[in-house]
Backbone as JSON Lines, residues from 0, in Angstrom:
{"i":0,"aa":"M","n":[181.32,75.61,100.04],"ca":[181.68,76.61,100.97],"c":[180.45,77.29,101.59]}
{"i":1,"aa":"D","n":[180.45,77.41,102.9],"ca":[179.33,78.0,103.61],"c":[179.44,79.53,103.49]}
{"i":2,"aa":"F","n":[178.3,80.18,103.46],"ca":[178.2,81.59,103.33],"c":[176.82,82.12,103.89]}
{"i":3,"aa":"K","n":[176.79,83.41,104.16],"ca":[175.54,84.03,104.41],"c":[175.43,85.28,103.57]}
{"i":4,"aa":"C","n":[174.27,85.5,103.01],"ca":[174.08,86.69,102.15],"c":[174.32,87.94,102.94]}
{"i":5,"aa":"A","n":[173.91,87.99,104.24],"ca":[174.15,89.17,105.07],"c":[175.72,89.47,105.15]}
{"i":6,"aa":"D","n":[176.47,88.38,105.41],"ca":[177.98,88.64,105.44],"c":[178.52,89.07,104.07]}
{"i":7,"aa":"L","n":[178.01,88.55,103.02],"ca":[178.42,88.98,101.74],"c":[178.11,90.48,101.58]}
{"i":8,"aa":"C","n":[176.93,90.87,102.0],"ca":[176.56,92.32,101.97],"c":[177.52,93.16,102.8]}
{"i":9,"aa":"D","n":[177.88,92.7,103.97],"ca":[178.79,93.38,104.84],"c":[180.17,93.58,104.19]}
{"i":10,"aa":"E","n":[180.66,92.55,103.46],"ca":[181.95,92.56,102.89],"c":[182.06,93.12,101.53]}
{"i":11,"aa":"H","n":[180.94,93.0,100.69],"ca":[181.01,93.4,99.3],"c":[179.85,94.25,98.87]}
{"i":12,"aa":"A","n":[179.26,95.08,99.74],"ca":[178.08,95.84,99.41],"c":[178.17,96.66,98.1]}
{"i":13,"aa":"S","n":[179.29,97.21,97.85],"ca":[179.45,98.04,96.67],"c":[179.4,97.23,95.33]}
{"i":14,"aa":"E","n":[179.62,95.95,95.46],"ca":[179.65,95.04,94.28],"c":[178.38,94.26,94.04]}
{"i":15,"aa":"L","n":[177.44,94.34,95.04],"ca":[176.25,93.54,95.0],"c":[175.01,94.26,94.58]}
{"i":16,"aa":"V","n":[174.06,93.57,93.94],"ca":[172.73,94.02,93.76],"c":[171.81,93.13,94.53]}
{"i":17,"aa":"I","n":[170.89,93.71,95.31],"ca":[170.05,92.9,96.18],"c":[168.66,92.73,95.5]}
{"i":18,"aa":"C","n":[168.26,91.5,95.39],"ca":[166.93,91.23,94.72],"c":[165.88,91.76,95.69]}
{"i":19,"aa":"Q","n":[164.89,92.5,95.13],"ca":[163.79,93.02,95.93],"c":[162.55,92.07,96.02]}
{"i":20,"aa":"S","n":[162.58,91.0,95.22],"ca":[161.52,90.01,95.26],"c":[161.77,89.07,96.45]}
{"i":21,"aa":"E","n":[160.7,88.66,97.08],"ca":[160.75,87.79,98.21],"c":[160.31,86.39,97.72]}
{"i":22,"aa":"F","n":[161.24,85.44,97.84],"ca":[160.98,84.0,97.43],"c":[160.76,83.1,98.52]}
{"i":23,"aa":"K","n":[160.1,82.03,98.3],"ca":[159.95,80.9,99.17],"c":[160.87,79.8,98.78]}
{"i":24,"aa":"S","n":[161.49,79.12,99.72],"ca":[162.37,78.0,99.39],"c":[161.63,76.71,99.34]}
{"i":25,"aa":"Y","n":[161.78,76.0,98.23],"ca":[161.06,74.72,98.04],"c":[161.98,73.48,97.98]}
{"i":26,"aa":"G","n":[163.22,73.65,97.68],"ca":[164.15,72.51,97.66],"c":[164.68,72.19,99.01]}
{"i":27,"aa":"K","n":[165.45,71.12,99.07],"ca":[166.06,70.64,100.39],"c":[167.21,71.56,100.8]}
{"i":28,"aa":"K","n":[167.79,72.27,99.82],"ca":[168.94,73.17,100.07],"c":[168.44,74.59,100.23]}
{"i":29,"aa":"P","n":[168.49,75.1,101.41],"ca":[167.95,76.48,101.67],"c":[168.92,77.6,101.27]}
{"i":30,"aa":"K","n":[170.11,77.2,100.88],"ca":[171.12,78.24,100.38],"c":[171.85,77.57,99.3]}
{"i":31,"aa":"F","n":[172.24,78.44,98.34],"ca":[173.02,77.98,97.18],"c":[173.63,79.21,96.48]}
{"i":32,"aa":"H","n":[174.57,78.91,95.64],"ca":[175.27,79.92,94.89],"c":[175.89,79.33,93.6]}
{"i":33,"aa":"G","n":[176.1,80.17,92.59],"ca":[176.74,79.76,91.38],"c":[176.54,80.69,90.28]}
{"i":34,"aa":"P","n":[177.22,80.38,89.15],"ca":[177.13,81.21,87.96],"c":[175.66,81.13,87.41]}
{"i":35,"aa":"I","n":[175.17,82.32,86.94],"ca":[173.81,82.43,86.43],"c":[173.7,82.01,84.95]}
{"i":36,"aa":"S","n":[172.72,81.18,84.67],"ca":[172.19,80.97,83.32],"c":[170.72,81.41,83.35]}
{"i":37,"aa":"T","n":[170.25,81.98,82.27],"ca":[168.85,82.52,82.36],"c":[167.92,81.97,81.3]}
{"i":38,"aa":"V","n":[166.64,82.08,81.56],"ca":[165.62,81.71,80.61],"c":[164.44,82.73,80.78]}
{"i":39,"aa":"K","n":[163.86,83.14,79.74],"ca":[162.71,84.06,79.82],"c":[161.56,83.32,79.19]}
{"i":40,"aa":"V","n":[160.53,83.14,79.92],"ca":[159.3,82.44,79.43],"c":[158.05,83.08,80.06]}
{"i":41,"aa":"F","n":[156.91,82.66,79.51],"ca":[155.69,83.12,80.14],"c":[154.68,82.0,80.05]}
{"i":42,"aa":"E","n":[154.42,81.35,81.19],"ca":[153.45,80.24,81.38],"c":[153.73,79.11,80.38]}
{"i":43,"aa":"D","n":[155.01,78.89,80.11],"ca":[155.46,77.85,79.15],"c":[156.87,77.37,79.65]}
{"i":44,"aa":"N","n":[156.95,76.04,79.96],"ca":[158.25,75.65,80.57],"c":[159.1,74.79,79.65]}
{"i":45,"aa":"V","n":[158.92,74.72,78.38],"ca":[159.75,73.94,77.51],"c":[161.17,74.38,77.56]}
{"i":46,"aa":"L","n":[161.41,75.65,77.51],"ca":[162.79,76.19,77.55],"c":[163.38,76.03,78.95]}
{"i":47,"aa":"V","n":[162.57,75.97,79.94],"ca":[163.12,75.67,81.35],"c":[163.71,74.27,81.35]}
{"i":48,"aa":"L","n":[163.0,73.33,80.77],"ca":[163.41,71.96,80.68],"c":[164.74,71.9,79.92]}
{"i":49,"aa":"E","n":[164.74,72.45,78.75],"ca":[165.93,72.49,77.85],"c":[167.2,73.03,78.56]}
{"i":50,"aa":"S","n":[166.9,74.1,79.36],"ca":[167.98,74.79,80.07],"c":[168.52,73.83,81.17]}
{"i":51,"aa":"L","n":[167.6,73.24,81.97],"ca":[167.95,72.31,83.04],"c":[168.83,71.12,82.49]}
{"i":52,"aa":"E","n":[168.56,70.76,81.27],"ca":[169.23,69.59,80.72],"c":[170.62,69.99,80.06]}
{"i":53,"aa":"S","n":[170.89,71.28,79.91],"ca":[172.04,71.71,79.2],"c":[173.01,72.59,79.89]}
{"i":54,"aa":"I","n":[172.58,73.32,80.91],"ca":[173.54,74.25,81.55],"c":[174.55,73.52,82.35]}
{"i":55,"aa":"P","n":[175.66,74.16,82.7],"ca":[176.69,73.47,83.38],"c":[176.41,73.09,84.86]}
{"i":56,"aa":"E","n":[176.99,72.0,85.35],"ca":[176.88,71.63,86.7],"c":[177.32,72.77,87.65]}
{"i":57,"aa":"G","n":[176.63,73.04,88.77],"ca":[176.96,74.06,89.73],"c":[176.3,75.38,89.35]}
{"i":58,"aa":"S","n":[175.56,75.45,88.22],"ca":[174.89,76.71,87.82],"c":[173.62,77.0,88.61]}
{"i":59,"aa":"V","n":[173.25,78.24,88.57],"ca":[171.96,78.7,89.08],"c":[171.12,79.12,87.85]}
{"i":60,"aa":"L","n":[170.01,78.43,87.67],"ca":[169.09,78.78,86.57],"c":[168.1,79.83,87.02]}
{"i":61,"aa":"V","n":[168.19,80.97,86.47],"ca":[167.26,82.1,86.76],"c":[166.19,82.1,85.68]}
{"i":62,"aa":"V","n":[164.97,81.88,86.14],"ca":[163.79,81.78,85.28],"c":[162.92,83.01,85.44]}
{"i":63,"aa":"D","n":[162.87,83.88,84.4],"ca":[161.92,85.0,84.44],"c":[160.66,84.49,83.85]}
{"i":64,"aa":"G","n":[159.61,84.2,84.68],"ca":[158.34,83.71,84.21],"c":[157.36,84.85,84.26]}
{"i":65,"aa":"G","n":[157.81,86.08,84.27],"ca":[156.93,87.27,84.2],"c":[156.19,87.44,85.54]}
{"i":66,"aa":"G","n":[156.55,86.72,86.6],"ca":[155.81,86.83,87.82],"c":[154.44,86.18,87.86]}
{"i":67,"aa":"S","n":[154.13,85.39,86.81],"ca":[152.8,84.81,86.7],"c":[152.6,83.78,87.79]}
{"i":68,"aa":"R","n":[151.44,83.86,88.42],"ca":[151.06,82.83,89.47],"c":[149.93,81.98,88.93]}
{"i":69,"aa":"R","n":[149.66,81.96,87.58],"ca":[148.55,81.27,87.06],"c":[148.83,79.77,86.69]}
{"i":70,"aa":"C","n":[150.09,79.44,86.67],"ca":[150.49,78.01,86.52],"c":[151.9,77.84,87.0]}
{"i":71,"aa":"A","n":[152.39,76.54,87.08],"ca":[153.71,76.26,87.54],"c":[154.7,76.13,86.39]}
{"i":72,"aa":"L","n":[155.92,76.65,86.58],"ca":[157.01,76.44,85.61],"c":[157.9,75.31,85.83]}
{"i":73,"aa":"M","n":[157.79,74.66,87.08],"ca":[158.58,73.58,87.43],"c":[157.9,72.76,88.44]}
{"i":74,"aa":"G","n":[158.05,71.41,88.29],"ca":[157.48,70.46,89.21],"c":[158.57,69.39,89.56]}
{"i":75,"aa":"D","n":[158.08,68.26,90.07],"ca":[159.04,67.22,90.52],"c":[159.94,66.68,89.44]}
{"i":76,"aa":"R","n":[159.45,66.5,88.24],"ca":[160.23,65.93,87.13],"c":[161.38,66.88,86.8]}
{"i":77,"aa":"L","n":[161.13,68.17,86.58],"ca":[162.21,69.08,86.33],"c":[163.16,69.27,87.53]}
{"i":78,"aa":"G","n":[162.53,69.22,88.71],"ca":[163.45,69.36,89.9],"c":[164.38,68.17,89.99]}
{"i":79,"aa":"E","n":[163.91,66.95,89.64],"ca":[164.8,65.77,89.64],"c":[165.97,65.96,88.61]}
{"i":80,"aa":"I","n":[165.67,66.56,87.53],"ca":[166.74,66.8,86.46],"c":[167.81,67.75,87.07]}
{"i":81,"aa":"A","n":[167.31,68.77,87.73],"ca":[168.24,69.7,88.33],"c":[169.15,69.06,89.36]}
{"i":82,"aa":"Q","n":[168.49,68.21,90.19],"ca":[169.25,67.48,91.26],"c":[170.23,66.52,90.57]}
{"i":83,"aa":"N","n":[169.83,65.72,89.6],"ca":[170.69,64.71,88.98],"c":[171.83,65.33,88.23]}
{"i":84,"aa":"R","n":[171.6,66.54,87.68],"ca":[172.66,67.21,86.93],"c":[173.51,68.05,87.8]}
{"i":85,"aa":"K","n":[173.24,68.01,89.18],"ca":[174.1,68.73,90.18],"c":[174.07,70.25,89.98]}
{"i":86,"aa":"L","n":[172.94,70.82,89.57],"ca":[172.85,72.23,89.6],"c":[172.76,72.85,90.96]}
{"i":87,"aa":"A","n":[173.32,74.02,91.16],"ca":[173.29,74.61,92.45],"c":[171.86,74.97,92.9]}
{"i":88,"aa":"G","n":[171.14,75.55,91.94],"ca":[169.78,75.93,92.29],"c":[169.0,76.57,91.16]}
{"i":89,"aa":"I","n":[167.76,76.89,91.43],"ca":[166.88,77.51,90.45],"c":[166.11,78.66,91.21]}
{"i":90,"aa":"I","n":[166.06,79.88,90.55],"ca":[165.32,80.94,91.09],"c":[164.26,81.29,90.07]}
{"i":91,"aa":"I","n":[162.97,81.1,90.41],"ca":[161.87,81.34,89.51],"c":[161.03,82.43,89.86]}
{"i":92,"aa":"N","n":[160.94,83.47,88.97],"ca":[160.01,84.55,89.03],"c":[158.66,84.05,88.51]}
{"i":93,"aa":"G","n":[158.11,83.16,89.32],"ca":[156.82,82.44,88.96],"c":[156.61,81.39,89.97]}
{"i":94,"aa":"C","n":[155.87,80.31,89.61],"ca":[155.46,79.29,90.54],"c":[156.02,77.94,90.23]}
{"i":95,"aa":"V","n":[155.99,77.03,91.26],"ca":[156.36,75.66,91.17],"c":[155.14,74.83,91.54]}
{"i":96,"aa":"R","n":[155.21,73.48,91.37],"ca":[154.22,72.63,91.88],"c":[154.85,71.32,92.36]}
{"i":97,"aa":"D","n":[154.12,70.32,92.85],"ca":[154.69,69.15,93.43],"c":[155.62,69.52,94.61]}
{"i":98,"aa":"T","n":[155.17,70.45,95.44],"ca":[156.03,70.98,96.47],"c":[156.49,69.95,97.51]}
{"i":99,"aa":"E","n":[155.72,68.98,97.81],"ca":[156.16,67.91,98.76],"c":[157.32,67.16,98.2]}
{"i":100,"aa":"D","n":[157.33,66.89,96.9],"ca":[158.4,66.19,96.25],"c":[159.62,67.07,96.07]}
{"i":101,"aa":"L","n":[159.44,68.31,95.75],"ca":[160.54,69.27,95.62],"c":[161.36,69.37,96.97]}
{"i":102,"aa":"A","n":[160.62,69.33,98.04],"ca":[161.24,69.47,99.39],"c":[162.24,68.34,99.67]}
{"i":103,"aa":"K","n":[162.18,67.24,98.97],"ca":[163.06,66.09,99.18],"c":[164.31,66.09,98.27]}
{"i":104,"aa":"L","n":[164.36,67.05,97.33],"ca":[165.4,67.12,96.36],"c":[166.59,67.92,96.81]}
{"i":105,"aa":"E","n":[167.74,67.33,96.57],"ca":[169.05,67.96,96.98],"c":[169.46,69.1,96.03]}
{"i":106,"aa":"V","n":[168.63,70.14,95.95],"ca":[168.89,71.3,95.1],"c":[168.21,72.48,95.74]}
{"i":107,"aa":"G","n":[168.72,73.68,95.46],"ca":[168.05,74.86,95.9],"c":[166.99,75.28,94.91]}
{"i":108,"aa":"I","n":[165.83,75.61,95.42],"ca":[164.66,76.01,94.6],"c":[163.97,77.18,95.29]}
{"i":109,"aa":"F","n":[164.09,78.35,94.62],"ca":[163.32,79.53,95.14],"c":[162.28,79.91,94.05]}
{"i":110,"aa":"A","n":[161.06,80.2,94.52],"ca":[160.0,80.58,93.63],"c":[159.09,81.56,94.44]}
{"i":111,"aa":"L","n":[158.28,82.24,93.64],"ca":[157.33,83.19,94.28],"c":[156.26,82.51,95.04]}
{"i":112,"aa":"G","n":[155.85,81.32,94.59],"ca":[154.74,80.58,95.18],"c":[154.53,79.21,94.54]}
{"i":113,"aa":"S","n":[153.38,78.62,94.77],"ca":[153.02,77.3,94.16],"c":[151.65,77.42,93.49]}
{"i":114,"aa":"N","n":[151.5,76.57,92.51],"ca":[150.23,76.48,91.75],"c":[150.21,75.03,91.23]}
{"i":115,"aa":"P","n":[149.13,74.32,91.33],"ca":[149.07,72.91,90.9],"c":[148.98,72.79,89.39]}
{"i":116,"aa":"L","n":[148.58,73.78,88.59],"ca":[148.37,73.73,87.24],"c":[149.68,73.7,86.47]}
{"i":117,"aa":"K","n":[149.81,72.77,85.49],"ca":[151.1,72.65,84.68],"c":[151.01,73.81,83.6]}
{"i":118,"aa":"S","n":[152.16,74.12,83.17],"ca":[152.27,75.22,82.1],"c":[152.01,74.7,80.69]}
{"i":119,"aa":"K","n":[151.93,75.62,79.78],"ca":[151.83,75.28,78.32],"c":[153.14,74.64,77.88]}
{"i":120,"aa":"K","n":[153.11,74.05,76.76],"ca":[154.25,73.37,76.18],"c":[154.42,73.89,74.74]}
{"i":121,"aa":"E","n":[154.73,75.13,74.51],"ca":[154.78,75.69,73.11],"c":[156.24,75.99,72.73]}
{"i":122,"aa":"G","n":[157.15,76.07,73.7],"ca":[158.58,76.29,73.39],"c":[158.87,77.8,73.17]}
{"i":123,"aa":"K","n":[157.97,78.68,73.58],"ca":[158.17,80.15,73.37],"c":[159.07,80.66,74.5]}
{"i":124,"aa":"G","n":[159.88,81.62,74.1],"ca":[160.75,82.33,75.14],"c":[162.17,82.45,74.53]}
{"i":125,"aa":"E","n":[163.12,82.79,75.46],"ca":[164.49,82.97,75.17],"c":[165.4,82.42,76.22]}
{"i":126,"aa":"K","n":[166.58,81.94,75.76],"ca":[167.58,81.47,76.69],"c":[168.82,82.28,76.67]}
{"i":127,"aa":"Q","n":[169.55,82.33,77.79],"ca":[170.82,83.0,77.93],"c":[170.74,84.46,77.41]}
{"i":128,"aa":"V","n":[169.68,85.19,77.86],"ca":[169.54,86.59,77.64],"c":[169.42,87.3,78.93]}
{"i":129,"aa":"P","n":[169.78,88.63,79.04],"ca":[169.56,89.32,80.28],"c":[168.04,89.35,80.55]}
{"i":130,"aa":"V","n":[167.67,89.13,81.84],"ca":[166.25,89.22,82.27],"c":[166.2,90.15,83.48]}
{"i":131,"aa":"S","n":[165.09,90.78,83.63],"ca":[164.91,91.81,84.72],"c":[163.74,91.57,85.47]}
{"i":132,"aa":"F","n":[163.92,91.36,86.87],"ca":[162.88,91.38,87.86],"c":[163.43,91.55,89.19]}
{"i":133,"aa":"G","n":[162.66,91.91,90.19],"ca":[163.12,92.14,91.53],"c":[164.15,93.22,91.66]}
{"i":134,"aa":"G","n":[164.09,94.22,90.67],"ca":[165.1,95.31,90.74],"c":[166.54,94.91,90.29]}
{"i":135,"aa":"I","n":[166.63,93.73,89.67],"ca":[167.9,93.28,89.2],"c":[167.89,92.95,87.7]}
{"i":136,"aa":"Q","n":[168.93,93.36,87.02],"ca":[169.19,92.86,85.63],"c":[170.11,91.62,85.78]}
{"i":137,"aa":"W","n":[169.48,90.44,85.58],"ca":[170.18,89.2,85.81],"c":[170.98,88.83,84.48]}
{"i":138,"aa":"Q","n":[172.27,88.89,84.57],"ca":[173.08,88.6,83.39],"c":[173.65,87.23,83.39]}
{"i":139,"aa":"P","n":[173.52,86.5,82.24],"ca":[174.22,85.21,82.25],"c":[175.71,85.32,82.52]}
{"i":140,"aa":"G","n":[176.26,84.5,83.34],"ca":[177.64,84.64,83.71],"c":[177.94,85.34,85.0]}
{"i":141,"aa":"S","n":[176.94,86.16,85.51],"ca":[177.09,86.79,86.84],"c":[176.89,85.66,87.86]}
{"i":142,"aa":"Y","n":[177.03,86.04,89.11],"ca":[176.85,85.01,90.22],"c":[175.77,85.36,91.1]}
{"i":143,"aa":"A","n":[174.96,84.42,91.43],"ca":[173.8,84.53,92.36],"c":[174.22,83.8,93.64]}
{"i":144,"aa":"Y","n":[173.74,84.49,94.82],"ca":[173.97,83.89,96.12],"c":[172.58,83.99,96.77]}
{"i":145,"aa":"A","n":[172.05,82.85,97.26],"ca":[170.76,82.85,97.84],"c":[170.7,82.11,99.21]}
{"i":146,"aa":"D","n":[169.96,82.66,100.16],"ca":[169.74,82.03,101.43],"c":[168.46,82.53,102.0]}
{"i":147,"aa":"G","n":[168.24,82.24,103.26],"ca":[166.93,82.66,103.9],"c":[166.78,84.16,103.98]}
{"i":148,"aa":"D","n":[167.86,84.94,103.89],"ca":[167.79,86.41,103.9],"c":[167.42,87.01,102.6]}
{"i":149,"aa":"G","n":[167.6,86.26,101.47],"ca":[167.28,86.76,100.2],"c":[168.28,86.33,99.11]}
{"i":150,"aa":"V","n":[168.34,87.14,98.05],"ca":[169.22,86.83,96.96],"c":[170.02,88.04,96.58]}
{"i":151,"aa":"V","n":[171.33,87.84,96.42],"ca":[172.28,88.87,95.97],"c":[172.99,88.49,94.7]}
{"i":152,"aa":"V","n":[173.33,89.41,93.86],"ca":[174.03,89.06,92.62],"c":[175.31,89.91,92.5]}
{"i":153,"aa":"S","n":[176.31,89.3,92.1],"ca":[177.65,89.92,91.83],"c":[178.05,89.62,90.37]}
{"i":154,"aa":"E","n":[178.8,90.49,89.83],"ca":[179.37,90.29,88.49],"c":[180.45,89.34,88.5]}
{"i":155,"aa":"R","n":[181.07,89.13,89.71],"ca":[182.21,88.2,89.81],"c":[181.97,87.25,90.89]}
{"i":156,"aa":"K","n":[182.72,86.11,90.82],"ca":[182.65,85.08,91.86],"c":[183.22,85.62,93.2]}
{"i":157,"aa":"L","n":[182.53,85.47,94.23],"ca":[182.94,85.98,95.55],"c":[183.4,84.89,96.48]}
{"i":158,"aa":"L","n":[183.02,83.66,96.25],"ca":[183.44,82.56,97.16],"c":[184.3,81.51,96.41]}
Protein backbone atom coordinates (compact mmCIF):
# COMPACT_ATOMS: atom_id res chain seq x y z
CA MET A 1 0.00 0.00 0.00
CA ASP A 2 1.33 3.40 -0.97
CA PHE A 3 1.59 6.09 1.69
CA LYS A 4 3.28 9.36 2.54
CA CYS A 5 4.52 10.20 6.02
CA ALA A 6 3.19 13.75 5.55
CA ASP A 7 -0.32 12.37 4.91
CA LEU A 8 -0.05 10.08 7.93
CA CYS A 9 0.87 13.14 10.02
CA ASP A 10 -2.14 15.03 8.63
CA GLU A 11 -4.51 12.19 9.48
CA HIS A 12 -3.00 10.74 12.67
CA ALA A 13 -0.82 13.47 14.25
CA SER A 14 -2.05 12.75 17.78
CA GLU A 15 -0.99 9.08 17.49
CA LEU A 16 2.44 9.59 15.91
CA VAL A 17 5.89 10.32 17.19
CA ILE A 18 8.16 11.98 14.62
CA CYS A 19 11.83 10.95 14.54
CA GLN A 20 14.13 13.95 14.86
CA SER A 21 17.13 12.18 13.32
CA GLU A 22 17.73 12.76 9.63
CA PHE A 23 18.57 9.62 7.70
CA LYS A 24 19.92 8.96 4.24
CA SER A 25 18.26 6.28 2.12
CA TYR A 26 20.62 3.55 0.90
CA GLY A 27 18.32 0.78 -0.35
CA LYS A 28 16.34 0.62 -3.57
CA LYS A 29 13.07 1.19 -1.70
CA PRO A 30 12.87 4.84 -0.59
CA LYS A 31 9.76 4.21 1.51
CA PHE A 32 8.75 1.34 3.72
CA HIS A 33 6.67 0.46 6.76
CA GLY A 34 6.09 -2.40 9.14
CA PRO A 35 6.17 -3.67 12.69
CA ILE A 36 9.31 -2.79 14.62
CA SER A 37 11.91 -5.24 15.88
CA THR A 38 14.87 -3.73 17.73
CA VAL A 39 18.51 -4.35 18.43
CA LYS A 40 20.86 -2.26 20.56
CA VAL A 41 24.58 -2.53 19.78
CA PHE A 42 27.70 -0.40 19.70
CA GLU A 43 30.21 -0.87 16.87
CA ASP A 44 29.39 -4.62 16.82
CA ASN A 45 26.97 -6.15 14.30
CA VAL A 46 26.66 -9.79 15.40
CA LEU A 47 23.19 -9.19 16.86
CA VAL A 48 22.19 -7.21 13.76
CA LEU A 49 22.92 -10.32 11.68
CA GLU A 50 21.05 -12.58 14.13
CA SER A 51 18.04 -10.26 14.04
CA LEU A 52 17.99 -10.04 10.23
CA GLU A 53 17.99 -13.84 10.11
CA SER A 54 15.17 -14.28 12.62
CA ILE A 55 12.62 -11.44 12.62
CA PRO A 56 9.36 -11.93 10.68
CA GLU A 57 8.94 -11.06 7.01
CA GLY A 58 7.66 -7.50 6.55
CA SER A 59 9.33 -6.22 9.72
CA VAL A 60 11.37 -3.05 10.13
CA LEU A 61 14.60 -3.68 12.04
CA VAL A 62 15.49 -0.63 14.13
CA VAL A 63 19.19 -0.70 15.05
CA ASP A 64 20.36 1.61 17.81
CA GLY A 65 24.08 1.80 17.12
CA GLY A 66 24.57 4.68 19.52
CA GLY A 67 24.93 7.08 16.60
CA SER A 68 28.52 5.94 16.05
CA ARG A 69 30.05 6.91 12.72
CA ARG A 70 33.35 5.08 13.39
CA CYS A 71 32.35 1.85 11.58
CA ALA A 72 29.51 0.30 9.61
CA LEU A 73 26.87 -1.92 11.20
CA MET A 74 25.60 -3.28 7.88
CA GLY A 75 26.98 -3.92 4.42
CA ASP A 76 26.00 -5.80 1.28
CA ARG A 77 25.95 -9.27 2.87
CA LEU A 78 23.51 -8.26 5.62
CA GLY A 79 21.51 -6.20 3.14
CA GLU A 80 21.07 -9.28 0.95
CA ILE A 81 19.78 -11.24 3.95
CA ALA A 82 17.19 -8.51 4.60
CA GLN A 83 16.14 -8.53 0.93
CA ASN A 84 15.96 -12.34 0.70
CA ARG A 85 13.91 -12.58 3.90
CA LYS A 86 11.53 -9.91 2.55
CA LEU A 87 11.98 -7.48 5.41
CA ALA A 88 10.32 -4.10 4.88
CA GLY A 89 13.37 -2.14 5.92
CA ILE A 90 16.15 -1.28 8.33
CA ILE A 91 16.64 1.98 10.22
CA ILE A 92 20.16 2.35 11.61
CA ASN A 93 21.26 4.91 14.17
CA GLY A 94 24.76 4.43 12.78
CA CYS A 95 26.48 3.71 9.47
CA VAL A 96 26.39 1.30 6.54
CA ARG A 97 28.99 0.36 3.94
CA ASP A 98 29.00 -1.17 0.44
CA THR A 99 26.60 1.61 -0.52
CA GLU A 100 26.71 0.93 -4.27
CA ASP A 101 25.60 -2.66 -3.64
CA LEU A 102 22.96 -1.64 -1.08
CA ALA A 103 21.41 0.70 -3.67
CA LYS A 104 20.56 -2.35 -5.82
CA LEU A 105 18.71 -4.23 -3.08
CA GLU A 106 14.90 -4.37 -2.95
CA VAL A 107 14.70 -3.29 0.69
CA GLY A 108 14.45 0.00 2.53
CA ILE A 109 17.66 1.02 4.30
CA PHE A 110 17.95 4.25 6.29
CA ALA A 111 21.18 5.14 8.12
CA LEU A 112 22.95 8.23 9.39
CA GLY A 113 25.82 7.83 6.93
CA SER A 114 28.42 5.48 5.52
CA ASN A 115 31.83 4.26 6.64
CA PRO A 116 33.96 1.62 4.86
CA LEU A 117 35.26 0.06 8.11
CA LYS A 118 33.52 -3.14 9.28
CA SER A 119 32.35 -3.46 12.87
CA LYS A 120 33.59 -5.70 15.67
CA LYS A 121 32.22 -9.22 15.99
CA GLU A 122 31.84 -9.75 19.75
CA GLY A 123 28.09 -10.37 20.00
CA LYS A 124 27.52 -7.65 22.60
CA GLY A 125 24.19 -5.88 22.84
CA GLU A 126 20.49 -6.60 23.30
CA LYS A 127 17.63 -7.69 21.06
CA GLN A 128 13.92 -6.84 21.26
CA VAL A 129 14.32 -4.14 23.92
CA PRO A 130 13.06 -0.56 23.82
CA VAL A 131 15.71 1.73 22.30
CA SER A 132 15.83 5.50 22.30
CA PHE A 133 17.20 7.88 19.66
CA GLY A 134 15.93 10.70 17.50
CA GLY A 135 13.49 11.76 20.20
CA ILE A 136 11.65 8.44 19.99
CA GLN A 137 11.33 5.48 22.31
CA TRP A 138 11.26 2.67 19.71
CA GLN A 139 9.18 -0.20 21.09
CA PRO A 140 9.21 -3.68 19.59
CA GLY A 141 5.77 -4.26 18.09
CA SER A 142 5.05 -0.60 17.31
CA TYR A 143 4.91 0.43 13.64
CA ALA A 144 7.45 2.49 11.69
CA TYR A 145 6.66 4.42 8.51
CA ALA A 146 9.60 5.85 6.55
CA ASP A 147 9.92 7.91 3.38
CA GLY A 148 11.83 10.87 2.00
CA ASP A 149 10.18 13.21 4.52
CA GLY A 150 11.35 11.23 7.53
CA VAL A 151 10.26 8.51 9.92
CA VAL A 152 7.14 8.36 12.07
CA VAL A 153 6.13 5.75 14.64
CA SER A 154 2.70 4.63 15.78
CA GLU A 155 1.71 2.18 18.49
CA ARG A 156 -0.79 0.64 16.09
CA LYS A 157 -0.87 -0.35 12.42
CA LEU A 158 -2.21 2.57 10.35
CA LEU A 159 -2.20 1.03 6.86
